[in-house]
Each structure stands twice: as structure tokens, then as C-alpha cells.
RNA sequence: CGGGGUGUAGCGCAGUUUGGUUAGCGCACCUGCCUUGGGAGCAGGGGGUCGGUGGUUCAAAUCCACUCACCCCGACCA
């Protein structure tokens, strides 16, 4: 593409609306433009990147045996009612009506539609397994869109759905996708890691998220420094060294005006780890739960929601606590005052021989309390948030670290959830009707592109991995009025284009600084600069975006080959990128 | 949805506290000259009615009310 014939508009100044580098650079480089909150237009440069990422995804999906389809973006409400998600999905689901007042949704995901397609056609075990995927625009009416393409409301996603005859088959399909994902993110030049994940509202059994490691990531993940254990904090577990403590007699003590765990423990001269604090939540149906965890632990709300089978948990207000008959600051598990509230204890409490707990009476606590001796609860579960440096639950030796990541992909084993709800069935060898075992696999295309910038940039701009750069090579002509230089540049450009390479040729009548700075901002990996300075000695300058200090003067006749080698080398480097 | 903040030209901003001529600056854009290896210079020029609506006033970007949009922090997801 010749620059003068392109549609590239760069900005010198940082964009106010961008809170993170990658968003700022996408805007400044003229890759995207905002239309509304969380809704963006892809300009030529941005679209090229989206296409590059999509193509890598497509190649790897196809290589894994998946079949590309394209489903309708607008879906009838009936399917969502059938799956039960018309109610469960909530406000994030964009609902629209047609002229006949019939309900539709703009698809945020396609489990329902794909299941509907499959149940119509695939009737025999002989058809299985298969995996259908698409790359398509989705819409989720996020409460808080932010960071450009990172969390848009309208976004491009690759979603794949596997169908198998049995659980074993599903596991194999899942592993195939897992492999494909490793290939995809590696080819995109990203430092990433796959982590155990919570399944969230989509439901299902196992699931893993693919995280691009970045300080600005919205997700926190826990990794072991010895083995390959890694998990989203939402689900991470750990081994803690438990001291049981001395077994003491239960005793009620006065604790006037001491409501927080810290105050109480200080007052009683007790270790916070030997106390149980109460956290009271209600779920979407208004059902109330009281969780007891150790005084210095944090409740992991995701785990808590899963244990209670809730979609969402909200903390009770002071007033609601009072209405429930609970004494704020003094809530304890002994003689718990409200039988309608489910009481759940963190499993760590089982290991303590003496605990400080509230007495359900203003101004009093118990000391020396012990689970199963002095009190019982409805459930015991893992409720706590993992802390840094605790022991790895897998190798039992490494220490856990908390780092941040950007979730660019997510794979799930769905099992029978949708096939049962929507009666998607086939006949097995014995002529028996069976529901499909399903899996679903997503990749955020735009998010992946932006994550690449977050990971690869400097103060001048983007440093694209060659595989997803809008162009692989740029030719900058610094003396556009010199006939010899123009003739040479035109030739070189034509040569490269005719050989199928992606080249941006800057032949604008601008000063050198303007052109070079624009190119640095846009971030094209290989740069060829042709100017008087070297051209008269039959040389041009070639350099890489990622290392501008190493400029090579190449003989004008050898440039084509030199650049082709560089290009090949850059692609090869991607193959060597390891999982972070 | 709760909390905080911002809306003045395509982008970045000043002006608003204390109402008062044709609303200003930088970048970008157009014309000409000049310049051409890291965002040049000179001269000339086009573009906004100050997010919207209503009000107060002789007079509103500026004061008041309502409203909309956007951004940031929290609970959800690719």
C-alpha cells in the first residue's frame, strides 16, 4: 500500500479517553475510532491486524479439524428461553424486538444457535465427533466497557463448539482445542499462560483461561514458582501450614465496643488467625448465607457463590443484618440465631483447636471455640482467597505468586448442559438416544490484538510481532523528488508486492521526521529507509522496529533478499516463544 | 448499578471562580514561498455558538434546574 493512497491518520498527542498504553496507541496510530462507549470502528490499519489474528486462528482451528461456519448474529428469544438463559443471562443480553413485537437478542455467544443447528442435522453417532466454529461480531451490554478493544460491548470473537458421543470424546476434543490455542497465541507472539478457571455463567465442568501476562491485566492469577500450577484467583487453592493451637475450654468474655476482628483480637491478645469472622451475603433470590472464615483471610466471593449455587452474592447492609436478627460485629456460629440462614465454614477452621468467635450478643465474644465440639455448620468448604507465598496445592513445594493477566481465550467442557436443555440428541450404536457431550472455546480477536500491544511497545509506539502487524515491511523514501530514488523505491515496492508481501510504502512529500515517527508509532517490524545520504553510495538502511539502534547498510541490489531473510527470521523467532 | 470526574473546532487544551465587544491557543487541515536523515520556518486562510433543553438577566461558554454523553474506581466476561 502506498501511504499517499491510504487512509492513515496519526495523532501526536495522547488521547484523553485512553487509560492504558495499548488503547492510546490504537487511537493515535489510527487503528480504531470510537463510535460509542465500548463500540469501535476498525480503520484500515486496525482491520488489517484483526484480519491477521483471525487468519492465524482460522488456520489453527482448521488444522485441528474444526469446521468454519457463520451463524446469525440476531437470534430468536425462543432458543434462549429453551436453554434457560433468557432469564439467567441478565442485562448484559441485548434484547431487541422486531416490527411484530417478537423478541430477539443480538448474540453474545452462540451455544443455543449451534445446538439448534446440530440437533437438526446430526442424528447418528457416525456423525461424531465434530467441531463447528465461527469468527463473528458479538454484543454484550457490559456494565462498564473500558480500555478500547479490551472490554468492548461490540467485539469480534472466535467461538467454537465441539460435539462428542461421550465424555471421553469430549475430553479429547477439549485437548485438541487446548493445543490449538497454544499454537495460536504462540504464533501471535504473545507471552501467555493457561490457567485453571471458574466456569461462570456459561456453566460446565473443566475450564481453562489463556492469559496474556501484563501488569494492566484485569485478571489476577496465581502461579507456582516451582511447577506449572496456575489458576485464576477465583478458583486457586493453596496449602497452608496449620497450627492447631492449644485446645481450650469454651468461655464467654466481655468485649465492649470491639466490633472488628482486629480490635477484638488486640483486646483479647489473640492471634487473628485464631478467630472466625462472619460475612453475610444474600443471593439473587434473596436467600441469605453466613460465611465464617479465619480472621485474617479474605472471602473469595466466586468460590462462595459456587458453593451456594448462586449466580451473584451481595453483602447485607447493616439494616438487613438487623432484620435478619444478627448483631453486627458479634456474629458467631455458636447458637446461630437465625435458622433460615445457611451457615458455611471455611475448611481451615476445622484445623483450629481454639477460636475467637462472636457470641451473637452485643459486647460479648467466645474464646476457645472449636468446630464440631462447640458448634456445627451446614457446610464446610474452601472459601478463602489464596495469599502470596502459600504452598502450591499441586507440587506441595513451590510458593504461589499472584500476577496479572489479560484473558484472551477460554475453553470449557460444557458436558450435557445445553444438549439436555435443548434436547440435542443422537442415536448411539445400540440405537439408544443420547445427548451430545459439548465443549465450547472462545478467543477475543480484538482483545488479543490489543494485548499484543500492551506487551510490545516503547515510548515511540507499537512494536508488532510480525505475524499480526498491519504490514510486515515498510519502505520509507526520504527524497521523493529525486528521480533515481523514486525509481528505485517504486521498483523495490513492486517487487515485494508482486511476491505477496505486506508492504507499506511511504512516498509522501513530508520531512523525514514526520515519516519516521509515523512509522515508529504504527510499529511495522521491518523498515527500509532510502535517502540521498546512502543512496549515492548504492546503499539503503534496513532496521527492525524492535531494535532501532542496529541499522544495517545494505547494497541496493541485495535489499530484496536481505529483507526476505529478515522477515523469515522474525517468523522463526515466533516459533521459539515459550509459554511464559 | 453505586462512587468520582469531564463535556468549548478533527485532536490536546485555556477562558467559567467575579456574566459584558467579532470565543482564544497549540497540533492537524487548505494556499504560496522555502526546507528535506528524526514531528522545520515565514506569510495568508477555512473550520466551533461553547453537549442538550429550559430558566434567571438589558446581557450567559460563564449563574440556576433538568437532561444526555463520555471517562475513571468497584461487582461481571472473550
XYZ file of C-alpha atoms (C1' of nucleotides) in Angstrom:
658
model
C 0.000 0.000 0.000
C 1.255 3.430 -0.890
C 0.943 5.786 2.039
C -0.405 8.608 -0.082
C -3.235 6.368 -1.234
C -4.012 5.027 2.213
C -6.349 6.140 4.947
C -3.966 6.517 7.856
C -4.324 9.417 10.247
C -1.955 9.570 13.171
C -2.176 11.820 16.198
C 0.719 13.370 18.052
C -0.947 13.777 21.362
C -2.022 11.221 23.908
C -5.717 10.564 23.858
C -7.564 11.613 26.945
C -10.003 8.734 26.958
C -7.271 6.108 26.939
C -6.197 4.891 30.344
C -3.742 2.263 29.168
C -0.940 2.396 26.612
C -2.383 -0.038 24.140
C -5.657 1.849 23.873
C -3.817 5.125 23.434
C -1.606 3.719 20.692
C -4.526 2.176 18.807
C -6.171 5.582 18.785
C -3.047 7.576 17.996
C -1.941 5.229 15.264
C -5.307 5.463 13.560
C -6.205 1.802 14.032
C -9.628 2.300 15.563
C -12.084 5.083 16.215
C -14.757 5.175 18.839
C -18.385 5.359 17.857
C -19.953 4.972 21.293
C -18.922 3.620 24.659
C -17.438 0.173 24.053
C -18.208 0.334 20.336
C -15.423 0.921 17.841
C -14.847 1.253 14.131
C -11.882 -0.582 12.687
C -9.966 1.664 10.307
C -7.764 0.158 7.568
C -4.763 -0.414 9.821
C -6.870 -1.878 12.613
C -8.766 -4.132 10.267
C -5.521 -5.467 8.852
C -4.437 -6.513 12.329
C -7.817 -8.068 13.054
C -7.538 -9.981 9.790
C -4.053 -11.223 10.615
C -5.100 -12.502 14.012
C -8.257 -14.047 12.564
C -6.268 -15.794 9.897
C -3.914 -17.382 12.402
C -6.900 -18.513 14.427
C -8.585 -19.866 11.319
C -5.509 -21.795 10.202
C -5.035 -23.412 13.588
C -8.713 -24.209 14.015
C -8.815 -25.810 10.609
C -5.633 -27.709 11.367
C -7.309 -29.041 14.498
C -10.135 -30.327 12.364
C -12.746 -27.703 13.227
C -15.160 -26.539 10.540
C -15.877 -22.900 9.920
C -19.465 -21.718 9.747
C -21.096 -18.337 10.220
C -24.153 -18.143 12.392
C -26.737 -15.401 12.534
C -25.929 -12.558 14.867
C -29.580 -11.956 15.654
C -31.233 -14.831 17.476
C -34.859 -15.527 18.369
C -35.725 -15.399 22.068
C -37.288 -18.870 21.983
C -33.870 -20.512 21.898
C -32.766 -18.573 24.955
C -35.953 -19.404 26.777
C -35.390 -23.038 25.917
C -31.865 -23.057 27.348
C -32.980 -21.113 30.378
C -30.609 -18.254 29.728
C -33.299 -15.770 28.712
C -33.635 -15.216 32.447
C -30.167 -16.188 33.632
C -28.061 -14.028 31.360
C -29.322 -10.760 32.773
C -28.916 -7.261 31.496
C -25.788 -7.993 29.546
C -28.001 -9.619 26.939
C -29.057 -7.044 24.375
C -32.717 -7.738 23.710
C -34.459 -6.301 20.703
C -37.887 -6.559 19.147
C -38.842 -6.799 15.523
C -41.782 -4.978 13.930
C -44.114 -7.729 15.011
C -43.089 -7.211 18.637
C -41.280 -10.549 18.663
C -38.295 -10.849 20.983
C -34.783 -11.294 19.650
C -31.300 -10.957 21.047
C -28.077 -9.756 19.470
C -25.940 -12.811 20.161
C -23.417 -12.501 22.978
C -22.443 -16.139 22.356
C -23.856 -18.984 20.299
C -24.389 -22.145 22.336
C -28.109 -22.053 21.678
C -27.863 -21.474 17.957
C -25.188 -24.041 17.333
C -27.051 -26.609 19.404
C -30.158 -25.879 17.401
C -28.276 -26.409 14.145
C -26.701 -29.629 15.309
C -29.906 -31.195 16.597
C -31.482 -30.618 13.220
C -28.814 -32.432 11.249
C -26.618 -34.727 13.295
C -28.668 -37.772 14.233
C -26.145 -40.593 14.410
C -23.057 -41.482 16.398
C -21.449 -41.933 12.984
C -21.557 -38.166 12.510
C -19.455 -37.596 15.586
C -17.229 -36.021 16.654
C -17.136 -32.598 15.045
C -16.333 -29.059 15.984
C -18.022 -26.006 14.451
C -16.544 -22.551 14.788
C -17.022 -19.032 13.549
C -15.376 -15.643 13.733
C -18.024 -13.080 14.304
C -19.175 -9.874 15.927
C -20.777 -10.319 19.321
C -22.563 -7.912 21.569
C -22.562 -7.929 25.344
C -24.035 -4.961 27.075
C -21.248 -4.699 29.626
C -21.906 -2.654 32.710
C -18.597 -0.944 32.271
C -16.843 -1.100 28.940
C -13.269 0.136 29.104
C -9.785 0.192 27.649
C -10.810 0.237 23.998
C -11.000 -3.198 22.439
C -10.010 -4.778 25.731
C -13.543 -4.734 27.042
C -15.833 -3.581 24.323
C -19.538 -4.160 24.147
C -19.364 -4.999 20.479
C -16.362 -7.210 19.800
C -15.099 -9.843 17.421
C -14.827 -13.322 18.818
C -13.896 -16.733 17.560
C -16.259 -19.201 19.138
C -16.065 -22.944 18.613
C -18.321 -25.734 19.781
C -17.402 -29.403 19.889
C -19.844 -32.300 19.849
C -18.994 -35.787 21.029
C -20.701 -39.054 21.801
C -19.318 -39.453 25.293
C -17.284 -37.825 27.993
C -14.064 -39.357 26.835
C -14.611 -37.923 23.374
C -15.314 -34.532 24.842
C -12.052 -34.665 26.752
C -10.176 -35.397 23.544
C -11.878 -32.556 21.690
C -11.023 -30.264 24.573
C -7.355 -31.209 24.465
C -7.242 -30.641 20.725
C -8.520 -27.129 21.245
C -6.079 -26.605 24.055
C -3.234 -27.488 21.698
C -4.647 -25.254 19.001
C -4.808 -22.369 21.458
C -1.192 -22.828 22.408
C -0.265 -22.663 18.743
C -2.407 -19.611 18.127
C -1.073 -17.473 20.935
C 2.463 -18.565 20.275
C 2.127 -17.587 16.627
C 0.726 -14.220 17.701
C 3.987 -13.604 19.539
C 2.446 -13.378 22.983
C 3.843 -14.293 26.379
C 0.908 -16.164 27.841
C -0.116 -18.831 30.266
C -3.108 -21.094 30.578
C -4.769 -21.176 33.966
C -7.489 -23.159 35.708
C -10.632 -21.089 35.659
C -14.054 -20.738 37.112
C -16.790 -21.671 34.669
C -19.021 -18.693 35.403
C -22.413 -18.259 33.822
C -21.697 -20.416 30.780
C -21.644 -23.419 33.070
C -19.871 -26.722 32.756
C -17.018 -28.716 34.194
C -13.352 -28.120 33.480
C -12.229 -24.870 32.024
C -9.011 -23.048 31.346
C -8.323 -19.452 30.522
C -5.479 -18.244 28.346
C -3.884 -15.235 29.919
C -1.544 -12.779 28.291
C 0.704 -11.661 31.113
C 0.542 -7.949 31.703
C 0.536 -5.569 34.634
C -2.532 -3.883 33.233
C -4.471 -7.143 33.018
C -7.868 -7.160 34.655
C -7.478 -10.688 35.950
C -5.349 -11.844 38.797
C -3.797 -15.248 38.520
C -1.908 -17.458 40.916
C 1.168 -19.320 39.695
C 3.563 -21.718 41.361
C 7.253 -20.824 41.232
C 8.259 -24.484 41.024
C 5.740 -26.432 38.977
C 3.307 -25.461 36.237
C 0.296 -24.978 38.504
C -1.549 -21.806 37.616
C -5.098 -20.761 38.318
C -7.331 -17.765 38.290
C -7.585 -16.367 41.829
C -11.285 -17.040 41.518
C -10.581 -20.701 41.894
C -6.969 -21.004 43.119
C -6.267 -23.130 46.151
C -3.237 -23.469 48.357
C -1.765 -25.420 51.185
C -1.353 -23.515 54.379
C 0.730 -24.514 57.311
C -1.808 -25.069 60.017
C -1.061 -24.798 63.640
C -3.860 -26.393 65.543
C -3.292 -24.461 68.701
C -3.932 -25.494 72.252
C -7.300 -26.999 72.993
C -9.053 -24.688 75.399
C -12.356 -24.561 77.192
C -15.118 -22.514 75.686
C -15.541 -19.296 77.583
C -17.709 -16.241 77.093
C -15.887 -12.961 77.555
C -16.793 -9.307 77.522
C -15.589 -7.324 74.502
C -17.242 -3.936 74.830
C -17.251 -1.788 71.698
C -14.916 -4.149 69.871
C -16.507 -4.995 66.578
C -13.763 -5.553 64.046
C -11.685 -8.687 64.159
C -8.580 -6.611 64.607
C -9.943 -4.759 67.615
C -11.313 -7.874 69.248
C -8.120 -9.837 68.820
C -5.999 -6.983 70.054
C -8.245 -6.575 73.057
C -8.159 -10.288 73.858
C -4.490 -10.549 72.989
C -5.335 -13.290 70.468
C -3.871 -14.140 67.054
C -6.202 -13.111 64.227
C -5.590 -16.470 62.646
C -7.307 -17.995 65.662
C -10.544 -16.184 65.128
C -13.516 -16.642 62.849
C -15.181 -13.714 61.211
C -18.654 -13.727 59.788
C -19.607 -12.421 56.354
C -23.259 -12.331 55.475
C -24.466 -12.282 51.889
C -27.691 -12.716 50.010
C -28.038 -14.152 46.535
C -30.148 -13.163 43.560
C -33.145 -14.966 45.014
C -32.828 -13.194 48.339
C -31.567 -16.266 50.134
C -29.139 -15.390 52.933
C -25.855 -17.131 53.703
C -23.429 -16.628 56.556
C -19.801 -17.491 55.840
C -17.236 -17.997 58.591
C -13.592 -17.675 57.658
C -10.405 -17.075 59.551
C -9.899 -13.564 60.829
C -7.017 -12.679 58.555
C -8.409 -14.330 55.430
C -10.415 -12.757 52.641
C -13.608 -14.340 51.410
C -13.424 -15.339 47.762
C -16.871 -14.372 46.549
C -16.656 -16.508 43.438
C -15.979 -19.602 45.485
C -18.726 -18.611 47.896
C -21.197 -18.204 45.055
C -20.304 -21.582 43.640
C -20.672 -23.340 46.986
C -24.134 -21.873 47.454
C -25.205 -22.388 43.863
C -25.776 -18.669 43.489
C -25.290 -16.511 40.453
C -24.452 -13.444 42.434
C -23.806 -12.647 46.074
C -24.279 -9.229 47.622
C -23.239 -8.269 51.121
C -26.054 -7.481 53.521
C -26.428 -3.894 54.616
C -26.443 -3.033 58.317
C -30.181 -2.714 58.215
C -30.674 -6.072 56.526
C -28.415 -7.633 59.145
C -30.618 -6.275 61.870
C -33.744 -7.524 60.115
C -32.152 -10.974 59.909
C -31.657 -10.939 63.664
C -27.877 -10.658 63.528
C -25.775 -8.476 65.786
C -23.175 -6.710 63.664
C -19.663 -7.219 64.992
C -20.715 -10.049 67.261
C -21.997 -12.659 64.838
C -20.814 -16.128 65.774
C -21.567 -19.751 64.864
C -22.450 -20.877 68.391
C -26.230 -20.833 68.836
C -26.605 -19.124 65.498
C -29.780 -17.081 65.915
C -31.441 -17.477 62.531
C -32.348 -20.970 61.351
C -33.278 -19.775 57.854
C -29.741 -18.703 57.105
C -27.366 -21.290 55.744
C -24.098 -21.298 57.686
C -20.943 -22.263 55.809
C -17.477 -22.533 57.340
C -14.152 -22.386 55.595
C -12.384 -25.704 55.846
C -9.397 -24.148 57.536
C -11.490 -23.576 60.653
C -11.623 -27.335 61.162
C -7.935 -27.297 61.989
C -8.125 -24.820 64.814
C -8.441 -26.053 68.342
C -9.438 -22.701 69.734
C -11.084 -19.775 68.081
C -12.385 -16.371 68.981
C -15.949 -16.098 67.722
C -18.806 -13.692 68.225
C -21.383 -14.529 70.862
C -24.375 -13.137 68.953
C -24.811 -10.691 71.768
C -23.602 -7.127 71.824
C -20.363 -6.754 73.740
C -19.520 -10.444 74.001
C -17.330 -12.995 72.236
C -16.409 -16.576 72.963
C -12.836 -17.755 73.226
C -11.613 -21.342 72.933
C -14.329 -22.313 70.472
C -13.814 -25.451 68.392
C -15.709 -26.626 65.335
C -17.571 -29.923 65.767
C -17.249 -29.623 69.543
C -18.877 -26.301 70.360
C -20.723 -25.652 67.141
C -21.687 -27.137 63.785
C -22.455 -25.627 60.419
C -24.464 -26.579 57.346
C -21.464 -26.906 55.070
C -17.713 -26.843 55.134
C -15.980 -25.609 52.015
C -12.983 -23.808 50.606
C -13.980 -20.166 50.772
C -10.809 -18.190 51.131
C -8.691 -16.193 48.764
C -5.196 -17.562 48.257
C -2.384 -15.436 49.580
C 1.048 -14.841 48.147
C 3.775 -17.292 49.187
C 1.447 -20.038 50.357
C 2.305 -23.541 49.216
C 1.338 -24.889 45.828
C -1.508 -27.420 46.028
C -0.026 -29.496 43.219
C 3.688 -29.925 43.863
C 3.335 -29.020 47.541
C 6.760 -27.380 47.427
C 6.645 -24.262 45.326
C 5.449 -20.925 46.602
C 2.448 -19.272 44.990
C 2.771 -15.886 43.367
C -0.002 -13.571 42.271
C 0.394 -11.929 38.874
C -1.939 -10.170 36.435
C -3.123 -11.225 33.040
C -5.437 -10.379 30.156
C -7.882 -13.139 29.372
C -7.688 -13.665 25.621
C -9.122 -17.154 25.405
C -11.264 -19.504 27.392
C -12.029 -23.172 26.844
C -14.789 -25.131 28.585
C -16.106 -28.609 28.880
C -19.809 -27.952 28.803
C -20.942 -31.535 29.140
C -24.650 -32.075 28.681
C -25.911 -28.722 29.861
C -27.200 -27.413 26.559
C -27.827 -30.679 24.781
C -30.124 -31.785 27.590
C -31.910 -28.466 27.954
C -32.457 -28.271 24.207
C -32.876 -31.970 23.510
C -29.962 -32.204 21.116
C -29.637 -35.960 20.758
C -28.282 -38.696 18.528
C -28.633 -42.462 18.295
C -25.725 -44.478 19.622
C -24.525 -47.872 18.354
C -27.293 -49.602 20.232
C -29.969 -47.393 18.779
C -30.332 -45.595 22.059
C -30.975 -41.852 22.245
C -28.123 -39.893 23.817
C -27.437 -36.192 24.375
C -24.260 -34.737 22.884
C -21.254 -34.016 25.041
C -20.300 -30.473 24.225
C -17.363 -28.170 24.666
C -17.044 -24.500 23.831
C -13.955 -22.469 23.077
C -13.616 -18.702 22.706
C -10.941 -16.246 21.649
C -11.310 -12.482 21.748
C -9.767 -11.370 18.463
C -9.590 -7.641 19.158
C -8.535 -8.222 22.716
C -5.710 -10.461 21.536
C -4.523 -7.749 19.162
C -4.608 -5.122 21.858
C -2.938 -7.415 24.393
C -0.080 -7.771 21.916
C 0.424 -4.004 22.044
C 0.250 -3.950 25.806
C 3.107 -6.433 25.763
C 5.085 -4.954 22.871
C 5.575 -1.209 22.785
C 8.034 1.530 23.686
C 7.830 5.293 24.138
C 7.623 5.804 20.364
C 4.773 3.418 19.682
C 3.803 -0.104 18.881
C 6.244 -2.940 18.174
C 4.076 -5.510 16.408
C 5.041 -9.159 16.284
C 5.434 -9.695 12.551
C 2.638 -12.246 12.378
C -0.061 -9.763 13.309
C 1.451 -6.479 12.134
C -0.698 -4.493 9.694
C 2.276 -4.594 7.329
C 5.417 -6.679 7.520
C 7.713 -4.243 5.789
C 7.838 -0.505 5.297
C 9.752 1.386 2.680
C 10.409 4.997 3.552
C 11.553 7.223 0.750
C 13.198 10.294 2.200
C 13.815 12.089 -1.050
C 10.686 11.765 -3.073
C 11.789 14.278 -5.707
C 14.984 12.515 -6.587
C 14.173 10.556 -9.720
C 16.733 7.862 -9.028
C 15.457 7.251 -5.536
C 11.849 7.319 -6.617
C 12.526 4.892 -9.424
C 14.381 2.563 -7.097
C 11.727 2.671 -4.375
C 8.935 2.055 -6.844
C 10.781 -0.964 -8.180
C 11.520 -2.383 -4.764
C 7.924 -1.865 -3.716
C 6.534 -3.533 -6.836
C 8.927 -6.419 -6.370
C 7.782 -7.055 -2.848
C 4.105 -6.630 -3.625
C 4.375 -8.975 -6.590
C 5.922 -11.549 -4.308
C 2.971 -11.335 -1.969
C 4.482 -9.413 0.934
C 2.664 -6.828 3.001
C 4.409 -3.566 2.368
C 3.616 -0.003 3.296
C 5.455 2.440 1.056
C 5.751 5.951 2.428
C 6.303 8.206 -0.562
C 4.652 11.270 0.921
C 6.271 14.626 0.357
C 6.936 15.051 4.053
C 10.028 15.721 6.108
C 11.999 12.752 7.348
C 10.988 13.182 10.969
C 7.290 13.076 10.181
C 7.578 9.872 8.225
C 9.939 8.082 10.568
C 7.910 8.970 13.627
C 4.695 7.852 11.996
C 6.281 4.541 11.145
C 7.563 4.038 14.658
C 4.104 4.752 16.012
C 2.404 2.304 13.692
C 5.010 -0.286 14.576
C 5.855 -2.151 11.387
C 8.583 -4.739 12.110
C 10.995 -4.195 9.198
C 11.969 -0.787 7.861
C 13.823 0.095 4.703
C 14.916 3.720 4.524
C 16.025 5.100 1.184
C 17.654 8.519 1.253
C 20.286 10.562 -0.512
C 22.795 10.064 2.246
C 23.361 6.425 1.448
C 21.793 6.025 -1.940
C 24.667 7.762 -3.666
C 26.972 5.047 -2.410
C 24.406 2.474 -3.528
C 23.209 1.639 -0.029
C 19.926 1.725 1.809
C 19.362 1.382 5.506
C 17.454 -1.569 6.954
C 16.416 -1.879 10.588
C 13.966 -3.616 12.867
C 11.325 -1.796 14.847
C 12.247 -3.682 17.971
C 15.855 -2.642 17.735
C 16.323 0.677 16.030
C 19.907 1.042 17.180
C 21.103 -1.730 14.950
C 20.842 -0.265 11.483
C 22.316 -2.177 8.618
C 23.527 -0.557 5.384
C 22.672 -2.916 2.585
C 23.702 -2.796 -1.025
C 20.751 -1.672 -3.151
C 20.845 -4.808 -5.252
C 20.819 -7.058 -2.188
C 17.981 -5.396 -0.333
C 15.192 -7.605 -1.541
C 16.907 -10.755 -0.451
C 18.186 -9.228 2.765
C 14.702 -8.174 3.775
C 13.209 -11.522 2.857
C 15.705 -13.231 5.131
C 14.971 -10.851 7.960
C 11.293 -11.499 7.522
C 11.752 -15.217 7.632
C 13.913 -14.912 10.680
C 11.246 -12.899 12.512
C 8.639 -15.540 11.801
C 11.019 -18.212 13.007
C 11.555 -16.400 16.265
C 7.851 -16.694 16.972
C 8.096 -20.449 16.884
C 10.599 -20.306 19.699
C 8.427 -18.251 22.015
C 7.693 -20.323 25.050
C 4.717 -20.283 27.246
C 5.545 -17.688 29.875
C -25.875 -0.170 39.360
C -23.087 2.773 43.455
C -18.956 6.422 43.954
C -15.727 10.214 41.478
C -14.826 13.332 37.171
C -15.252 15.715 32.303
C -18.085 17.948 28.107
C -15.502 24.777 24.355
C -13.009 23.247 16.085
C -10.745 16.589 13.927
C -7.091 16.054 18.411
C -4.972 18.376 23.028
C -6.315 22.483 25.981
C -7.220 27.962 28.136
C -11.416 31.040 29.221
C -16.275 29.649 33.735
C -14.404 31.410 40.383
C -16.019 37.568 39.859
C -21.875 37.198 33.430
C -20.233 42.387 29.359
C -17.214 43.701 22.256
C -16.321 39.703 16.186
C -14.749 32.887 21.999
C -8.788 32.040 22.230
C -4.084 28.938 21.856
C -1.065 24.542 20.064
C -1.341 20.387 16.684
C -3.901 18.787 12.305
C -6.157 20.848 7.589
C -6.022 24.465 2.832
C -2.825 28.229 -0.407
C 2.036 30.217 -1.509
C 7.283 30.534 -0.637
C 11.096 27.891 1.478
C 13.029 23.365 3.512
C 14.043 17.726 3.154
C 18.029 11.640 7.559
C 14.028 12.180 13.270
C 7.469 15.637 14.240
C 11.148 22.772 10.240
C 10.290 28.161 9.064
C 7.590 32.506 7.073
C 3.024 34.628 5.128
C -2.044 34.017 4.285
C -6.609 31.050 5.155
C -11.008 27.674 6.402
C -13.495 25.464 10.499
C -16.581 25.885 16.717
C -22.060 29.267 19.183
C -19.300 26.604 23.936
C -23.081 18.502 24.986
C -28.713 19.410 25.025
C -33.288 21.686 26.984
C -35.471 25.158 30.000
C -34.805 29.279 33.233
C -32.550 33.990 35.629
C -30.760 38.674 33.276
C -30.563 44.599 29.453
C -26.747 40.747 28.544
C -24.997 33.651 29.619
C -19.449 29.321 27.465
C -19.711 31.810 32.441
C -25.345 31.719 37.265
C -29.693 28.022 38.365
C -32.634 23.465 37.207
C -33.258 19.274 34.497
C -31.160 16.047 30.948
C -27.705 13.442 27.727
C -22.928 11.636 26.543
C -18.147 10.156 27.782
C -14.047 8.769 31.188
C -12.125 6.711 35.885
C -12.742 3.375 40.637
C -15.813 -1.122 42.452
C -19.178 -6.223 41.483
C -19.150 -9.479 35.651
C -16.659 -11.657 30.883
C -13.511 -13.075 25.221
